[in-house]
Coordinates of C-alpha atoms in Angstrom, one line a residue:
X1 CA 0.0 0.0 0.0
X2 CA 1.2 3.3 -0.6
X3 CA 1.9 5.5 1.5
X4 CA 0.9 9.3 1.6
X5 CA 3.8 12.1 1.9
X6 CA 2.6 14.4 4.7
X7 CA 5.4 16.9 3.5
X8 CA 4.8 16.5 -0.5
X9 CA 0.8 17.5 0.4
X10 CA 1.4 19.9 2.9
X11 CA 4.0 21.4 0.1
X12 CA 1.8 21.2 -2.9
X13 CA -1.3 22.7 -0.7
X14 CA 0.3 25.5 0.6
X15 CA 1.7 26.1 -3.2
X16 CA -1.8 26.0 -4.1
X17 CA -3.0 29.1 -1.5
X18 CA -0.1 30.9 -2.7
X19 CA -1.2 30.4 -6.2
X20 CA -4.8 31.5 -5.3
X21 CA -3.9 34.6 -3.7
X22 CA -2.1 35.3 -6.9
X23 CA -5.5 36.0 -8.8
X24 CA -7.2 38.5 -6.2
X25 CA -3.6 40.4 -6.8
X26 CA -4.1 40.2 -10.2
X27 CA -7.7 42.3 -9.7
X28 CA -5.8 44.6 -7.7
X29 CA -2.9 45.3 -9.9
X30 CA -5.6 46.1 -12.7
X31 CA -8.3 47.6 -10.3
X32 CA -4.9 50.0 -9.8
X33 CA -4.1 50.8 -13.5
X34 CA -8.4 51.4 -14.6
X35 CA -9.8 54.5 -13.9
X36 CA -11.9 54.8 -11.3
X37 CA -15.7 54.8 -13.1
X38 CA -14.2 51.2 -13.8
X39 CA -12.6 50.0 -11.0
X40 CA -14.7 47.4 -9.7
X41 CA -15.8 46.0 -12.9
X42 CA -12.2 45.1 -13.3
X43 CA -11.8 43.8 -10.5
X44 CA -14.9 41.5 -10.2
X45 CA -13.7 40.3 -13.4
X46 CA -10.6 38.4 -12.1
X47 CA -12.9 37.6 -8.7
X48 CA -15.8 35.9 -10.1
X49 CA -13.5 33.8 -12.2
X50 CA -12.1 32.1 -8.8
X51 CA -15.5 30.8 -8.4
X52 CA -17.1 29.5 -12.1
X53 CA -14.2 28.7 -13.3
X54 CA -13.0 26.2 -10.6
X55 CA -16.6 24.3 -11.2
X56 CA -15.9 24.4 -14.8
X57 CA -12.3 22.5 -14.0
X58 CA -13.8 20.4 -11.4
X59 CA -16.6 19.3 -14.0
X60 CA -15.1 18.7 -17.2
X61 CA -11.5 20.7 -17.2
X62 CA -9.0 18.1 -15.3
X63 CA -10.1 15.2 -17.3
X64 CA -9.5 16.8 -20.2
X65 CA -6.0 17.8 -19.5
X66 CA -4.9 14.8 -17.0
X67 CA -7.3 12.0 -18.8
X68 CA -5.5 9.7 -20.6
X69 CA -4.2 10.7 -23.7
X70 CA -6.3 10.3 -26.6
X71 CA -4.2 10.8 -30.2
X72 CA -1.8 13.2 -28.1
X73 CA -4.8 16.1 -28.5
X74 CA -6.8 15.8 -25.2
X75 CA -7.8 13.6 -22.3
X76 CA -10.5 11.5 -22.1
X77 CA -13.2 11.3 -19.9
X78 CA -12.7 8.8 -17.7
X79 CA -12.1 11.4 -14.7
X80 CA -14.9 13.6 -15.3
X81 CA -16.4 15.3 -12.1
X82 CA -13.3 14.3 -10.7
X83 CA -14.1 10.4 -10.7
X84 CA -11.7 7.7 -9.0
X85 CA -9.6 10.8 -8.0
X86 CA -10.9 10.8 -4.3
X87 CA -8.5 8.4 -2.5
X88 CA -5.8 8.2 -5.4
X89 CA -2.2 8.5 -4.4
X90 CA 0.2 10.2 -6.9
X91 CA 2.8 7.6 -8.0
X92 CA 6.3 9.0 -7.6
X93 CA 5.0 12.1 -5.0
X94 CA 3.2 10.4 -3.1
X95 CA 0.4 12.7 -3.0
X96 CA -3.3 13.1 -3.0
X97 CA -4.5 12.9 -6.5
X98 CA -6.8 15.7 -5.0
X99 CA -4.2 18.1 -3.6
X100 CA -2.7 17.9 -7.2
X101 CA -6.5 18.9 -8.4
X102 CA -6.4 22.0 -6.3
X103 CA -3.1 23.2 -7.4
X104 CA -4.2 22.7 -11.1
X105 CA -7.2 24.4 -10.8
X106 CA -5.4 27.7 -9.6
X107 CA -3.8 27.7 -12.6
X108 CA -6.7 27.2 -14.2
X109 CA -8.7 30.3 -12.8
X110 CA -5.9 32.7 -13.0
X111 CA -4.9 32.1 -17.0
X112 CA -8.8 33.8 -18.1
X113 CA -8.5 36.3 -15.2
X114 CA -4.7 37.7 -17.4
X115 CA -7.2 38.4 -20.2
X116 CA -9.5 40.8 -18.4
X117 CA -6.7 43.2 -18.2
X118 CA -6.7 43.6 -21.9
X119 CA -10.4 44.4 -22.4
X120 CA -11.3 46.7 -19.1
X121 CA -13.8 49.9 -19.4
X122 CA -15.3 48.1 -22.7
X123 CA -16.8 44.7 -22.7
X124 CA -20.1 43.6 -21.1
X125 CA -19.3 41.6 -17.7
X126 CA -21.9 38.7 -18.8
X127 CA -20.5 38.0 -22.2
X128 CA -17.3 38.2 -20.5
X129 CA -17.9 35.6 -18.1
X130 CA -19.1 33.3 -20.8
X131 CA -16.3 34.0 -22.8
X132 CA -14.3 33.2 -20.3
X133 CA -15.7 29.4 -19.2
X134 CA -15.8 28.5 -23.5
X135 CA -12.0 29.4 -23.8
X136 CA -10.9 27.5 -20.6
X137 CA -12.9 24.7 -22.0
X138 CA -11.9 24.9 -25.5
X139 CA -8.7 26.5 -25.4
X140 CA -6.9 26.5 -22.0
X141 CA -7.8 22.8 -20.9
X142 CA -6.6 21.2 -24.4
X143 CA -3.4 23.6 -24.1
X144 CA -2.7 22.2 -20.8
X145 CA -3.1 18.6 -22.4
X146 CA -0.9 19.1 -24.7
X147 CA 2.3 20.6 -22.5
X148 CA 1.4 19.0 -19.3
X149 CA -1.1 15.8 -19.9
X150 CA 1.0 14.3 -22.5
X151 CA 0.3 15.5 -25.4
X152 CA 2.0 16.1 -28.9
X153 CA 4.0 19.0 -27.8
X154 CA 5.2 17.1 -24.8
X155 CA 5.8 14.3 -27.3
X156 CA 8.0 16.5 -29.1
X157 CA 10.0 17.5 -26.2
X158 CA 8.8 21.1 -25.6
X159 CA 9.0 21.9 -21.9
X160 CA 7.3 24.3 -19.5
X161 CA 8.0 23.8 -16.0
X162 CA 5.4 26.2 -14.3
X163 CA 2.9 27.8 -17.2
X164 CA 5.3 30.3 -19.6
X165 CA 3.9 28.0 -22.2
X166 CA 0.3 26.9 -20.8
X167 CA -0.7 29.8 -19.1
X168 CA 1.1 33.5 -20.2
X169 CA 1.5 32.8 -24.2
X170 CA -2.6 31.5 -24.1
X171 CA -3.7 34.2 -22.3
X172 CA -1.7 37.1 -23.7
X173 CA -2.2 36.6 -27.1
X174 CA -5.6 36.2 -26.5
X175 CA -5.7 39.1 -24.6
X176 CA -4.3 40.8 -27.6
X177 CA -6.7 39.5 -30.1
X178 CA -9.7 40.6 -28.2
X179 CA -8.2 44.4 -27.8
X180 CA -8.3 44.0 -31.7
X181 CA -11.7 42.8 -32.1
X182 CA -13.3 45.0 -29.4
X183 CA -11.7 48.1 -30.7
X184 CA -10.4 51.3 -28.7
X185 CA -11.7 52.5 -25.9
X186 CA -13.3 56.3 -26.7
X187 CA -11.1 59.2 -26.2
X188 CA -8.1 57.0 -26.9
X189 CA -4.9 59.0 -27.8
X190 CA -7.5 62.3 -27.5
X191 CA -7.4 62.2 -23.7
X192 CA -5.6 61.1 -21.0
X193 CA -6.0 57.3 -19.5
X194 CA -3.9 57.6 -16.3
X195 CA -4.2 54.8 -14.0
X196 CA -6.6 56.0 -11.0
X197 CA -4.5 54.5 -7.9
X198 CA -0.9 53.1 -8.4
X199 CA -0.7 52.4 -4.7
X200 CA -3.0 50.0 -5.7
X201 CA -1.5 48.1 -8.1
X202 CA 1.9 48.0 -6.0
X203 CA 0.1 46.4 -3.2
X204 CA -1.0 43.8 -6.1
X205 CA 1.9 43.4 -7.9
X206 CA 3.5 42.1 -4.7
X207 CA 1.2 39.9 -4.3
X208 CA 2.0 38.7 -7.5
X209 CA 5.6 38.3 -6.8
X210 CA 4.8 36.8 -3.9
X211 CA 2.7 34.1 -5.1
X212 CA 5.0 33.4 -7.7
X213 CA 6.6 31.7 -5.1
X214 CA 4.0 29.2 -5.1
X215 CA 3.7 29.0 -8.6
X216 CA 6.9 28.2 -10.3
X217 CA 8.3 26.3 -7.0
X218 CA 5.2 24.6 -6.0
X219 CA 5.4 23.1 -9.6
X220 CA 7.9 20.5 -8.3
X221 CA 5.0 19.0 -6.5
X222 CA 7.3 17.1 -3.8
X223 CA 9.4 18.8 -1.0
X224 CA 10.3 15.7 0.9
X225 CA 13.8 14.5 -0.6
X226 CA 17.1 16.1 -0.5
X227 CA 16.9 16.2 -4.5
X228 CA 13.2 18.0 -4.2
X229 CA 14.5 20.8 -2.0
X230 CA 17.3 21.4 -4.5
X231 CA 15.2 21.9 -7.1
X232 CA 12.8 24.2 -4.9
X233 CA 15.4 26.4 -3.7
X234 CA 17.0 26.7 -6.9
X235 CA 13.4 27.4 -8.7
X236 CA 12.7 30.2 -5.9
X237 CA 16.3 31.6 -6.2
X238 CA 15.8 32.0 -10.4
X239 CA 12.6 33.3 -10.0
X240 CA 13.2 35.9 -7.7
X241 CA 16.0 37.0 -9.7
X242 CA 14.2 37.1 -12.8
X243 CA 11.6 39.7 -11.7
X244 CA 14.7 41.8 -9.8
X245 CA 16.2 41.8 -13.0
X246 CA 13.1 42.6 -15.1
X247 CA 12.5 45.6 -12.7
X248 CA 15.5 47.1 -12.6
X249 CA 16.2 46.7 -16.9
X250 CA 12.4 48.4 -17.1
X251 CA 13.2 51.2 -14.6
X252 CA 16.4 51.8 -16.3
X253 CA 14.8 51.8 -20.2
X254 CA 12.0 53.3 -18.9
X255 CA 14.2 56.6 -17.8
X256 CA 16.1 56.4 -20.4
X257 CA 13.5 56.6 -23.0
X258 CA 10.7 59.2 -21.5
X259 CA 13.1 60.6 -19.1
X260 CA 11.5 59.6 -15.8
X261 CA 11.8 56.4 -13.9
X262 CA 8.1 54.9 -14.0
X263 CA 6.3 53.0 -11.5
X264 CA 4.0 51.7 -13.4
X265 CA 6.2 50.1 -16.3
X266 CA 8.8 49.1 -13.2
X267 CA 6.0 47.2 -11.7
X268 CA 5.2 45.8 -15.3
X269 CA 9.1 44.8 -15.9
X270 CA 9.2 42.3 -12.7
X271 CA 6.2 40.9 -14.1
X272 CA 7.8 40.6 -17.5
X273 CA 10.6 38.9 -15.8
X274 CA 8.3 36.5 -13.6
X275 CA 6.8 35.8 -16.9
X276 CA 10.1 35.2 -18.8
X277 CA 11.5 32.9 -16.3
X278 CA 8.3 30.4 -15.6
X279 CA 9.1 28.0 -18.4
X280 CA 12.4 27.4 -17.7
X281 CA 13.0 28.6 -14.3
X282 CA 14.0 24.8 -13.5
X283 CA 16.2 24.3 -16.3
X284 CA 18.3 28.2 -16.0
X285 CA 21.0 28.9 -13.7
X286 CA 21.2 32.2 -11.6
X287 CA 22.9 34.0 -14.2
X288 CA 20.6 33.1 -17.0
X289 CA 17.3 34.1 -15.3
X290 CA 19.4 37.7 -14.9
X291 CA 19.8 37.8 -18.3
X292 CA 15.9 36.5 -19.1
X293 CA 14.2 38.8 -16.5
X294 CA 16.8 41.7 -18.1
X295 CA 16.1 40.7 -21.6
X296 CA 12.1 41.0 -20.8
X297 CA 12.2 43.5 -19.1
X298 CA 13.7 45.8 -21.7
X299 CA 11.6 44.2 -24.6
X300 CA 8.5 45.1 -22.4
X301 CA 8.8 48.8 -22.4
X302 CA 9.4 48.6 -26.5
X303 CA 6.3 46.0 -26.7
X304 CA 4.2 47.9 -24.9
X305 CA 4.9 51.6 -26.9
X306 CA 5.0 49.2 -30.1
X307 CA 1.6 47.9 -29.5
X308 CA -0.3 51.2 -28.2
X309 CA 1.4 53.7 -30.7
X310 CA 2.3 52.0 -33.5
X311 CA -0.1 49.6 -34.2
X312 CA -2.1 51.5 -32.0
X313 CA -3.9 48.7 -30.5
X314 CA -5.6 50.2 -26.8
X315 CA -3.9 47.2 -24.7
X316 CA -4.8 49.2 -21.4
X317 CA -2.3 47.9 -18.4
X318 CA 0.1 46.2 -20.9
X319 CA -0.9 42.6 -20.5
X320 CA -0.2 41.3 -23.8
X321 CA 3.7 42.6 -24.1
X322 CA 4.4 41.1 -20.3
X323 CA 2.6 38.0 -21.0
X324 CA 2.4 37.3 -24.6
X325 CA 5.2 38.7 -25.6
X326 CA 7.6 38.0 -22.9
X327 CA 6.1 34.8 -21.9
X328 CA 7.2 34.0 -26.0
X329 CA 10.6 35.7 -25.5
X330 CA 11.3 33.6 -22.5
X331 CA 10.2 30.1 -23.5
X332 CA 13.0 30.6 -26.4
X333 CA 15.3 31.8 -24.3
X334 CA 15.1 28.9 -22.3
X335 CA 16.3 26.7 -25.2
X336 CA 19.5 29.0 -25.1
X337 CA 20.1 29.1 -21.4
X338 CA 18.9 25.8 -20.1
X339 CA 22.5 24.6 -18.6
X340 CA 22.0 20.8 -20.2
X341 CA 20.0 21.5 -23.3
X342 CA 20.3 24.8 -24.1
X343 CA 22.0 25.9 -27.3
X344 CA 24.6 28.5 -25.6
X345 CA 25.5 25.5 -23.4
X346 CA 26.5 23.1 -25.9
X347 CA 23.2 21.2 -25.8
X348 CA 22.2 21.8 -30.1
X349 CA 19.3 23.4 -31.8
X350 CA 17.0 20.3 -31.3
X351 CA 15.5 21.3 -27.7
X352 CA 15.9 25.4 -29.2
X353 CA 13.9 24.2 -32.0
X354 CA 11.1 22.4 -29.8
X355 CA 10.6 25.8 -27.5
X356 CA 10.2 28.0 -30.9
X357 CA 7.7 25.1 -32.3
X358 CA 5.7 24.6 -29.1
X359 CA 5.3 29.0 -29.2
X360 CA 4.6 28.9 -32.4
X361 CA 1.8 26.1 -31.9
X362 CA 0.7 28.1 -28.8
X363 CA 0.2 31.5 -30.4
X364 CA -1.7 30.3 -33.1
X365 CA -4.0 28.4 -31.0
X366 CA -4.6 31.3 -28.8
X367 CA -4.9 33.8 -31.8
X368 CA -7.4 32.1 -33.8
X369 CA -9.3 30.3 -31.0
X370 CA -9.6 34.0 -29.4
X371 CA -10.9 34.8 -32.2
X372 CA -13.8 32.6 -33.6
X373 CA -14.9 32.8 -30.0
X374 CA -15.1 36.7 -29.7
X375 CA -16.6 36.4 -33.1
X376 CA -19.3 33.7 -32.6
X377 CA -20.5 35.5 -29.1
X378 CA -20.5 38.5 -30.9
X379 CA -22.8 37.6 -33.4
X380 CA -25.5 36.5 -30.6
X381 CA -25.1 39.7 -28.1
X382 CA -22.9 42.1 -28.8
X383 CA -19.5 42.1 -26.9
X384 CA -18.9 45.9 -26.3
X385 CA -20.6 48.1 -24.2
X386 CA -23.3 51.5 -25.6
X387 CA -20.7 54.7 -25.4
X388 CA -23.3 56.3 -23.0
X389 CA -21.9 53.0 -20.4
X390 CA -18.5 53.1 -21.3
X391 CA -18.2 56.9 -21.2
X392 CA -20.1 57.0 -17.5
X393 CA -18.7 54.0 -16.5
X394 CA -19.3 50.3 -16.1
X395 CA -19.2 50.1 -12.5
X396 CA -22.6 51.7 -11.8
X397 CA -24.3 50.1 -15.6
X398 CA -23.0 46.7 -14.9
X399 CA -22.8 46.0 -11.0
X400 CA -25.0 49.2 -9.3
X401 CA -22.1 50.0 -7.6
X402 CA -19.4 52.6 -6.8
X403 CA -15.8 51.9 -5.6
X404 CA -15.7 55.6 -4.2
X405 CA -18.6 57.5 -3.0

């Protein structure tokens, strides 16, 4: 009979609250960056996720990423509602098959919740919501199958230790697609759009940084061996140093190119780093997650005037450059920095190759899945709110509320 770990579970469980707090951070740091008329509609956004979109994975979502394989595309359903998973041990953990579930599903809930920062002060809160549960269905859960429930891009070697992959490419682009789509918000580039209370979003952003500490370290799901702790402290020590580095690189471009240090794109430049790192934050050393959370970091501030003045795309608190673009940016760095595989370390093109295939595949997905979606939904109530609503505000239209009164 096997024999439970008490200090794998207790491990992956507290990983799991640390990865939980990580989404009511995430309304926060975009509740921070809105202006104030929309405040609480962006925030309720990533709150009422936590809560339909953990029935939607306990319902249908974990068997479609952890079933077994079917053709390498999806699971199958023979965990559906979470069947036989009740008193399953883990082989090789020795964990609850259910502790597993709950650290899963916070990954789960927080991937839709990115998106909401791309389409704030414009979209309908209903439409989003069922926006929301048809792309984790469709596109999150048979993403997750593929990187993390044995599917093709597994099969093909492509790695992503804690969701660079899964979770930051998916929702970013997406993110990015539906800016498209919805359109600009009014008065864009005719009036200012300052964010209404950075204090705010620094109090979420270290939340963020904090949980982070669950989520690329908990993703190791054991704690118990000698070997386990290794890889925990070195995953923590990588990550922290990523999003040190990705701060600091954003400050400094950030000065350098408008002439003032900026809080808001510093705060955005650990992210970017966080976000560069998670794929490979296992497979770096020290130095390389420096030069990841640096590379980001930098690319962000570019990405971010790129997108809003260039293609002039209204992208309002930056989420597709720090997670689409430098959850793309750091996936393929990992193929050059990973210390066994990567290409700067003797290891070839072949993994390189598998990283830039497996973000290829990803962005696609997540661009024209995003797509038909927004479109189809569209088509049967329209997405975007009357200009009367978005110029007064969605948080009294929507929700009959104020955030300041």
């Amino acid at each position: 009979m096997v024999t439970i770990d008490t200090g794998n579970t207790a491990w992956v469980l507290v990983a799991a609250t640390l990865v939980f707090f990580m989404t009511p951070g995430l309304a926060l740091f975009y509740g921070g960056m809105e202006r104030s008329k929309n405040v609480l509609n962006t925030i309720m956004e990533s709150f009422f996720l936590i809560g339909v979109v953990s029935v939607e994975f306990m319902l249908i979502g974990y068997t479609l990423i952890f079933g077994s394989d079917v053709d390498g595309v999806i699971g199958n359903l023979d965990k559906i509602g979470l069947i036989g998973t009740q008193n399953n041990i883990m082989d090789g953990v020795n964990i609850p098959e259910m502790a597993f579930v709950a650290f899963q599903c916070m990954f789960a809930v927080i991937t839709p919740a990115i998106m909401s920062g791309s389409i704030t002060g414009r979209m309908r809160f209903a439409p989003f919501v069922v926006f929301s549960v048809i792309w984790s269905l469709l596109v999150y859960n048979t993403m997750a199958h593929w990187v993390w429930g044995g599917g093709f891009l597994a099969q093909l070697g492509a790695l992503d230790f804690a969701g660079g992959l899964v979770i930051h490419i998916l929702s970013g682009v997406s993110g990015l697609v539906l800016c498209l789509l919805l359109g600009r918000r009014r008065g864009y580039g005719r009036m200012p759009m300052l964010p209404h209370h950075l204090p705010m979003t620094v109090l979420g952003g270290a939340i963020l940084w904090f949980g982070w500490f669950g989520f690329n370290p908990g993703s190791q799901l054991a704690a118990a061996t000698g070997t386990d702790q290794t890889v925990i402290s070195h995953v923590f020590l990588t990550t922290n140093l990523a999003a040190c580095a990705g701060g600091f690189f954003a400050l400094t471009a950030s000065w350098i190119k408008y002439g003032k240090p900026s809080l808001s794109l510093t705060l955005n430049g650990v992210l970017a780093g966080l976000v560069g790192v998670t794929a490979g934050c296992d497979l770096v050393s020290p130095f390389g997650a420096v030069m990841i959370g640096a590379i980001c970091g930098i690319v962000m501030i570019f990405s971010v005037d790129f997108i809003d003045h260039i293609l002039k795309i209204d992208d309002p608190v930056g989420a597709s450059s720090v997670h689409g673009v430098c959850g793309c940016l750091g996936t393929i760095l990992t193929g050059l920095f990973a210390t066994e595989e990567g290409l700067l370390y003797g290891g070839g093109y072949n993994f390189l190759l598998a990283q830039l295939f497996g973000t290829t595949v990803v962005g696609c997905w997540a661009a024209g899945m995003g797509y038909l979606i927004f479109k189809g939904l569209d088509k049967i109530h329209g997405l975007r709110v009357p200009n009367r609503i978005e110029e007064e505000g969605l948080d009294i239209y929507e929700h009959g509320e104020s955030a300041y009164n």
